[in-house]
mmCIF file of N, CA and C in Angstrom:
data_model
loop_
_atom_site.group_PDB
_atom_site.id
_atom_site.type_symbol
_atom_site.label_atom_id
_atom_site.label_comp_id
_atom_site.label_asym_id
_atom_site.label_seq_id
_atom_site.Cartn_x
_atom_site.Cartn_y
_atom_site.Cartn_z
ATOM 1 N N LEU K 4 19.339 -8.958 -15.102
ATOM 2 C CA LEU K 4 19.291 -9.765 -13.893
ATOM 3 C C LEU K 4 20.127 -11.014 -14.102
ATOM 4 N N MET K 5 21.145 -11.154 -13.309
ATOM 5 C CA MET K 5 22.015 -12.324 -13.395
ATOM 6 C C MET K 5 21.442 -13.444 -12.524
ATOM 7 N N PRO K 6 21.577 -14.684 -12.987
ATOM 8 C CA PRO K 6 21.131 -15.816 -12.166
ATOM 9 C C PRO K 6 21.899 -15.867 -10.845
ATOM 10 N N SER K 7 21.196 -16.244 -9.800
ATOM 11 C CA SER K 7 21.803 -16.286 -8.477
ATOM 12 C C SER K 7 21.120 -17.358 -7.629
ATOM 13 N N PRO K 8 21.901 -18.195 -6.930
ATOM 14 C CA PRO K 8 21.281 -19.184 -6.035
ATOM 15 C C PRO K 8 20.471 -18.518 -4.922
ATOM 16 N N LYS K 9 20.901 -17.321 -4.490
ATOM 17 C CA LYS K 9 20.225 -16.620 -3.402
ATOM 18 C C LYS K 9 18.781 -16.274 -3.743
ATOM 19 N N ASN K 10 18.519 -15.888 -4.998
ATOM 20 C CA ASN K 10 17.146 -15.531 -5.360
ATOM 21 C C ASN K 10 16.413 -16.647 -6.091
ATOM 22 N N GLY K 11 16.996 -17.841 -6.119
ATOM 23 C CA GLY K 11 16.294 -19.002 -6.655
ATOM 24 C C GLY K 11 16.360 -19.172 -8.155
ATOM 25 N N THR K 12 17.218 -18.407 -8.829
ATOM 26 C CA THR K 12 17.312 -18.535 -10.284
ATOM 27 C C THR K 12 18.419 -19.489 -10.719
ATOM 28 N N VAL K 13 19.170 -20.036 -9.760
ATOM 29 C CA VAL K 13 20.123 -21.110 -10.023
ATOM 30 C C VAL K 13 19.732 -22.240 -9.093
ATOM 31 N N THR K 14 19.324 -23.353 -9.657
ATOM 32 C CA THR K 14 18.829 -24.463 -8.856
ATOM 33 C C THR K 14 18.985 -25.771 -9.610
ATOM 34 N N PRO K 15 19.184 -26.876 -8.892
ATOM 35 C CA PRO K 15 19.233 -28.172 -9.575
ATOM 36 C C PRO K 15 17.836 -28.643 -10.009
ATOM 37 N N LYS K 16 16.795 -28.055 -9.445
ATOM 38 C CA LYS K 16 15.413 -28.422 -9.773
ATOM 39 C C LYS K 16 14.827 -27.369 -10.711
ATOM 40 N N VAL K 17 15.286 -27.377 -11.942
ATOM 41 C CA VAL K 17 14.903 -26.351 -12.909
ATOM 42 C C VAL K 17 13.402 -26.359 -13.186
ATOM 43 N N ALA K 18 12.828 -27.536 -13.364
ATOM 44 C CA ALA K 18 11.397 -27.628 -13.679
ATOM 45 C C ALA K 18 10.550 -27.012 -12.565
ATOM 46 N N ASP K 19 10.915 -27.295 -11.316
ATOM 47 C CA ASP K 19 10.169 -26.729 -10.187
ATOM 48 C C ASP K 19 10.302 -25.208 -10.146
ATOM 49 N N ALA K 20 11.507 -24.707 -10.398
ATOM 50 C CA ALA K 20 11.730 -23.261 -10.384
ATOM 51 C C ALA K 20 10.927 -22.572 -11.481
ATOM 52 N N VAL K 21 10.873 -23.168 -12.661
ATOM 53 C CA VAL K 21 10.108 -22.587 -13.767
ATOM 54 C C VAL K 21 8.627 -22.546 -13.420
ATOM 55 N N LYS K 22 8.107 -23.622 -12.823
ATOM 56 C CA LYS K 22 6.693 -23.658 -12.427
ATOM 57 C C LYS K 22 6.382 -22.577 -11.393
ATOM 58 N N GLU K 23 7.270 -22.407 -10.406
ATOM 59 C CA GLU K 23 7.047 -21.398 -9.369
ATOM 60 C C GLU K 23 6.999 -19.988 -9.955
ATOM 61 N N PHE K 24 7.969 -19.666 -10.803
ATOM 62 C CA PHE K 24 8.000 -18.320 -11.381
ATOM 63 C C PHE K 24 6.848 -18.104 -12.356
ATOM 64 N N ALA K 25 6.466 -19.147 -13.092
ATOM 65 C CA ALA K 25 5.334 -19.025 -14.019
ATOM 66 C C ALA K 25 4.025 -18.833 -13.256
ATOM 67 N N ALA K 26 3.955 -19.385 -12.039
ATOM 68 C CA ALA K 26 2.750 -19.261 -11.220
ATOM 69 C C ALA K 26 2.673 -17.903 -10.521
ATOM 70 N N GLY K 27 3.731 -17.095 -10.649
ATOM 71 C CA GLY K 27 3.683 -15.756 -10.070
ATOM 72 C C GLY K 27 4.512 -15.559 -8.820
ATOM 73 N N LYS K 28 5.481 -16.416 -8.587
ATOM 74 C CA LYS K 28 6.345 -16.253 -7.418
ATOM 75 C C LYS K 28 7.052 -14.905 -7.499
ATOM 76 N N VAL K 29 7.037 -14.170 -6.404
ATOM 77 C CA VAL K 29 7.653 -12.847 -6.357
ATOM 78 C C VAL K 29 8.740 -12.853 -5.292
ATOM 79 N N GLU K 30 9.892 -12.388 -5.658
ATOM 80 C CA GLU K 30 10.995 -12.247 -4.714
ATOM 81 C C GLU K 30 10.962 -10.829 -4.152
ATOM 82 N N TYR K 31 11.194 -10.705 -2.865
ATOM 83 C CA TYR K 31 11.321 -9.385 -2.264
ATOM 84 C C TYR K 31 12.490 -9.417 -1.300
ATOM 85 N N ARG K 32 13.013 -8.242 -0.997
ATOM 86 C CA ARG K 32 14.133 -8.161 -0.073
ATOM 87 C C ARG K 32 13.883 -7.014 0.898
ATOM 88 N N THR K 33 14.551 -7.099 2.016
ATOM 89 C CA THR K 33 14.426 -6.053 3.026
ATOM 90 C C THR K 33 15.794 -5.420 3.259
ATOM 91 N N ASP K 34 15.788 -4.254 3.855
ATOM 92 C CA ASP K 34 17.052 -3.618 4.206
ATOM 93 C C ASP K 34 17.064 -3.312 5.704
ATOM 94 N N LYS K 35 18.173 -2.785 6.177
ATOM 95 C CA LYS K 35 18.342 -2.513 7.612
ATOM 96 C C LYS K 35 17.329 -1.518 8.157
ATOM 97 N N GLY K 36 16.804 -0.671 7.297
ATOM 98 C CA GLY K 36 15.840 0.336 7.726
ATOM 99 C C GLY K 36 14.416 -0.182 7.842
ATOM 100 N N GLY K 37 14.205 -1.473 7.574
ATOM 101 C CA GLY K 37 12.866 -2.044 7.645
ATOM 102 C C GLY K 37 12.057 -1.841 6.377
ATOM 103 N N ASN K 38 12.721 -1.458 5.297
ATOM 104 C CA ASN K 38 12.043 -1.258 4.015
ATOM 105 C C ASN K 38 11.956 -2.571 3.255
ATOM 106 N N ILE K 39 10.881 -2.751 2.523
ATOM 107 C CA ILE K 39 10.693 -3.932 1.681
ATOM 108 C C ILE K 39 10.760 -3.486 0.231
ATOM 109 N N HIS K 40 11.619 -4.138 -0.536
ATOM 110 C CA HIS K 40 11.780 -3.825 -1.952
ATOM 111 C C HIS K 40 11.232 -4.992 -2.761
ATOM 112 N N ALA K 41 10.337 -4.712 -3.695
ATOM 113 C CA ALA K 41 9.748 -5.770 -4.515
ATOM 114 C C ALA K 41 9.306 -5.207 -5.853
ATOM 115 N N VAL K 42 9.229 -6.082 -6.831
ATOM 116 C CA VAL K 42 8.709 -5.717 -8.145
ATOM 117 C C VAL K 42 7.251 -6.159 -8.186
ATOM 118 N N ILE K 43 6.342 -5.223 -8.469
ATOM 119 C CA ILE K 43 4.928 -5.595 -8.557
ATOM 120 C C ILE K 43 4.440 -5.623 -9.993
ATOM 121 N N GLY K 44 5.304 -5.258 -10.916
ATOM 122 C CA GLY K 44 4.919 -5.300 -12.324
ATOM 123 C C GLY K 44 5.889 -4.531 -13.189
ATOM 124 N N LYS K 45 5.540 -4.450 -14.440
ATOM 125 C CA LYS K 45 6.345 -3.711 -15.413
ATOM 126 C C LYS K 45 5.550 -2.505 -15.889
ATOM 127 N N MET K 46 6.242 -1.542 -16.437
ATOM 128 C CA MET K 46 5.579 -0.334 -16.937
ATOM 129 C C MET K 46 4.580 -0.666 -18.040
ATOM 130 N N SER K 47 4.762 -1.798 -18.702
ATOM 131 C CA SER K 47 3.860 -2.183 -19.789
ATOM 132 C C SER K 47 2.566 -2.826 -19.279
ATOM 133 N N PHE K 48 2.478 -3.141 -17.976
ATOM 134 C CA PHE K 48 1.268 -3.740 -17.419
ATOM 135 C C PHE K 48 0.135 -2.719 -17.435
ATOM 136 N N THR K 49 -1.087 -3.229 -17.486
ATOM 137 C CA THR K 49 -2.240 -2.332 -17.404
ATOM 138 C C THR K 49 -2.375 -1.821 -15.968
ATOM 139 N N GLU K 50 -3.102 -0.732 -15.819
ATOM 140 C CA GLU K 50 -3.325 -0.166 -14.490
ATOM 141 C C GLU K 50 -4.006 -1.190 -13.579
ATOM 142 N N GLY K 51 -4.961 -1.941 -14.132
ATOM 143 C CA GLY K 51 -5.669 -2.960 -13.357
ATOM 144 C C GLY K 51 -4.750 -4.068 -12.884
ATOM 145 N N ASP K 52 -3.843 -4.511 -13.753
ATOM 146 C CA ASP K 52 -2.902 -5.565 -13.372
ATOM 147 C C ASP K 52 -1.954 -5.088 -12.275
ATOM 148 N N LEU K 53 -1.472 -3.860 -12.409
ATOM 149 C CA LEU K 53 -0.580 -3.311 -11.392
ATOM 150 C C LEU K 53 -1.299 -3.163 -10.056
ATOM 151 N N LEU K 54 -2.538 -2.689 -10.096
ATOM 152 C CA LEU K 54 -3.318 -2.521 -8.872
ATOM 153 C C LEU K 54 -3.587 -3.869 -8.209
ATOM 154 N N GLU K 55 -3.910 -4.870 -9.004
ATOM 155 C CA GLU K 55 -4.143 -6.215 -8.470
ATOM 156 C C GLU K 55 -2.873 -6.761 -7.810
ATOM 157 N N ASN K 56 -1.730 -6.614 -8.470
ATOM 158 C CA ASN K 56 -0.462 -7.080 -7.907
ATOM 159 C C ASN K 56 -0.117 -6.324 -6.628
ATOM 160 N N TYR K 57 -0.330 -5.024 -6.642
ATOM 161 C CA TYR K 57 -0.055 -4.180 -5.480
ATOM 162 C C TYR K 57 -0.902 -4.624 -4.283
ATOM 163 N N ASN K 58 -2.209 -4.757 -4.493
ATOM 164 C CA ASN K 58 -3.108 -5.155 -3.405
ATOM 165 C C ASN K 58 -2.752 -6.530 -2.865
ATOM 166 N N HIS K 59 -2.437 -7.457 -3.751
ATOM 167 C CA HIS K 59 -2.073 -8.805 -3.310
ATOM 168 C C HIS K 59 -0.776 -8.764 -2.496
ATOM 169 N N PHE K 60 0.192 -7.984 -2.936
ATOM 170 C CA PHE K 60 1.457 -7.893 -2.211
ATOM 171 C C PHE K 60 1.251 -7.308 -0.818
ATOM 172 N N VAL K 61 0.481 -6.230 -0.707
ATOM 173 C CA VAL K 61 0.221 -5.607 0.595
ATOM 174 C C VAL K 61 -0.520 -6.590 1.506
ATOM 175 N N GLU K 62 -1.501 -7.303 0.970
ATOM 176 C CA GLU K 62 -2.230 -8.305 1.760
ATOM 177 C C GLU K 62 -1.289 -9.398 2.249
ATOM 178 N N THR K 63 -0.376 -9.833 1.402
ATOM 179 C CA THR K 63 0.569 -10.884 1.773
ATOM 180 C C THR K 63 1.506 -10.406 2.878
ATOM 181 N N ILE K 64 1.990 -9.188 2.773
ATOM 182 C CA ILE K 64 2.870 -8.640 3.814
ATOM 183 C C ILE K 64 2.121 -8.558 5.141
ATOM 184 N N GLU K 65 0.872 -8.122 5.115
ATOM 185 C CA GLU K 65 0.068 -8.073 6.344
ATOM 186 C C GLU K 65 -0.175 -9.480 6.899
ATOM 187 N N LYS K 66 -0.362 -10.447 6.015
ATOM 188 C CA LYS K 66 -0.638 -11.816 6.433
ATOM 189 C C LYS K 66 0.560 -12.465 7.127
ATOM 190 N N ILE K 67 1.775 -12.124 6.684
ATOM 191 C CA ILE K 67 2.968 -12.735 7.275
ATOM 192 C C ILE K 67 3.515 -11.920 8.449
ATOM 193 N N ARG K 68 2.765 -10.922 8.860
ATOM 194 C CA ARG K 68 3.158 -10.082 9.995
ATOM 195 C C ARG K 68 3.360 -10.951 11.234
ATOM 196 N N PRO K 69 4.506 -10.825 11.896
ATOM 197 C CA PRO K 69 4.728 -11.599 13.122
ATOM 198 C C PRO K 69 3.724 -11.196 14.200
ATOM 199 N N SER K 70 3.253 -12.161 14.961
ATOM 200 C CA SER K 70 2.245 -11.881 15.988
ATOM 201 C C SER K 70 2.806 -11.015 17.116
ATOM 202 N N THR K 71 4.120 -10.963 17.249
ATOM 203 C CA THR K 71 4.735 -10.167 18.312
ATOM 204 C C THR K 71 4.813 -8.682 17.966
ATOM 205 N N VAL K 72 4.561 -8.317 16.719
ATOM 206 C CA VAL K 72 4.640 -6.914 16.297
ATOM 207 C C VAL K 72 3.355 -6.198 16.698
ATOM 208 N N LYS K 73 3.512 -5.129 17.442
ATOM 209 C CA LYS K 73 2.367 -4.332 17.887
ATOM 210 C C LYS K 73 2.356 -3.000 17.149
ATOM 211 N N GLY K 74 1.211 -2.380 17.076
ATOM 212 C CA GLY K 74 1.105 -1.066 16.451
ATOM 213 C C GLY K 74 0.996 -1.145 14.938
ATOM 214 N N THR K 75 1.314 -0.031 14.305
ATOM 215 C CA THR K 75 1.212 0.070 12.853
ATOM 216 C C THR K 75 2.328 -0.734 12.203
ATOM 217 N N TYR K 76 1.972 -1.644 11.327
ATOM 218 C CA TYR K 76 2.966 -2.500 10.669
ATOM 219 C C TYR K 76 3.479 -1.854 9.390
ATOM 220 N N ILE K 77 2.581 -1.372 8.564
ATOM 221 C CA ILE K 77 2.982 -0.671 7.345
ATOM 222 C C ILE K 77 2.780 0.818 7.605
ATOM 223 N N LYS K 78 3.873 1.548 7.645
ATOM 224 C CA LYS K 78 3.806 2.975 7.967
ATOM 225 C C LYS K 78 3.754 3.853 6.732
ATOM 226 N N LYS K 79 4.381 3.417 5.651
ATOM 227 C CA LYS K 79 4.437 4.241 4.450
ATOM 228 C C LYS K 79 4.679 3.330 3.249
ATOM 229 N N ILE K 80 4.070 3.664 2.116
ATOM 230 C CA ILE K 80 4.279 2.924 0.875
ATOM 231 C C ILE K 80 4.672 3.924 -0.201
ATOM 232 N N THR K 81 5.769 3.626 -0.882
ATOM 233 C CA THR K 81 6.238 4.459 -1.982
ATOM 234 C C THR K 81 6.464 3.567 -3.189
ATOM 235 N N LEU K 82 5.902 3.945 -4.314
ATOM 236 C CA LEU K 82 6.078 3.193 -5.556
ATOM 237 C C LEU K 82 6.957 3.983 -6.510
ATOM 238 N N SER K 83 7.788 3.265 -7.261
ATOM 239 C CA SER K 83 8.601 3.940 -8.277
ATOM 240 C C SER K 83 8.991 2.951 -9.359
ATOM 241 N N GLY K 84 9.228 3.481 -10.533
ATOM 242 C CA GLY K 84 9.801 2.701 -11.617
ATOM 243 C C GLY K 84 11.311 2.732 -11.474
ATOM 244 N N THR K 85 12.011 1.953 -12.269
ATOM 245 C CA THR K 85 13.464 1.956 -12.236
ATOM 246 C C THR K 85 13.979 3.338 -12.620
ATOM 247 N N GLN K 86 14.844 3.877 -11.790
ATOM 248 C CA GLN K 86 15.463 5.182 -12.022
ATOM 249 C C GLN K 86 14.434 6.312 -12.155
ATOM 250 N N THR K 87 13.329 6.209 -11.418
ATOM 251 C CA THR K 87 12.327 7.275 -11.409
ATOM 252 C C THR K 87 12.087 7.702 -9.963
ATOM 253 N N PRO K 88 11.608 8.906 -9.748
ATOM 254 C CA PRO K 88 11.303 9.324 -8.379
ATOM 255 C C PRO K 88 10.131 8.523 -7.811
ATOM 256 N N GLY K 89 10.146 8.326 -6.498
ATOM 257 C CA GLY K 89 9.073 7.597 -5.845
ATOM 258 C C GLY K 89 7.831 8.445 -5.663
ATOM 259 N N VAL K 90 6.691 7.771 -5.643
ATOM 260 C CA VAL K 90 5.402 8.420 -5.412
ATOM 261 C C VAL K 90 4.793 7.764 -4.182
ATOM 262 N N GLN K 91 4.505 8.569 -3.168
ATOM 263 C CA GLN K 91 3.938 8.025 -1.943
ATOM 264 C C GLN K 91 2.462 7.694 -2.151
ATOM 265 N N VAL K 92 2.053 6.529 -1.626
ATOM 266 C CA VAL K 92 0.675 6.049 -1.744
ATOM 267 C C VAL K 92 -0.013 6.254 -0.402
ATOM 268 N N LYS K 93 -1.234 6.765 -0.423
ATOM 269 C CA LYS K 93 -1.998 6.916 0.813
ATOM 270 C C LYS K 93 -2.289 5.533 1.367
ATOM 271 N N LEU K 94 -2.076 5.355 2.663
ATOM 272 C CA LEU K 94 -2.290 4.049 3.270
ATOM 273 C C LEU K 94 -3.749 3.643 3.257
ATOM 274 N N ALA K 95 -4.666 4.581 3.352
ATOM 275 C CA ALA K 95 -6.088 4.240 3.295
ATOM 276 C C ALA K 95 -6.415 3.596 1.958
ATOM 277 N N ALA K 96 -5.761 4.025 0.892
ATOM 278 C CA ALA K 96 -5.979 3.445 -0.430
ATOM 279 C C ALA K 96 -5.364 2.063 -0.528
ATOM 280 N N ALA K 97 -4.403 1.779 0.346
ATOM 281 C CA ALA K 97 -3.725 0.491 0.303
ATOM 282 C C ALA K 97 -4.547 -0.599 0.964
ATOM 283 N N GLU K 98 -5.513 -0.232 1.771
ATOM 284 C CA GLU K 98 -6.263 -1.251 2.510
ATOM 285 C C GLU K 98 -7.551 -1.612 1.838
#
């Protein structure tokens, strides 16, 4: 991962950036298809840690849902490791 001003890893306020990332700041990005890409953990994390991060991320996405959006907001969730096939998660398990 190369430092980039766009993702907050190049900044004149280094101390603030370090505190934010140490506190668990997570960067995510979206694409034209309405997909959200984010890292919820590493393969070395325990199952409990990954599940906690996953649940918190889904809750956060639901919390920032625009009030103008009607209907189903999260239609499908797929998890994958780097260069691995995706595994679809049941939405009932996500809530």
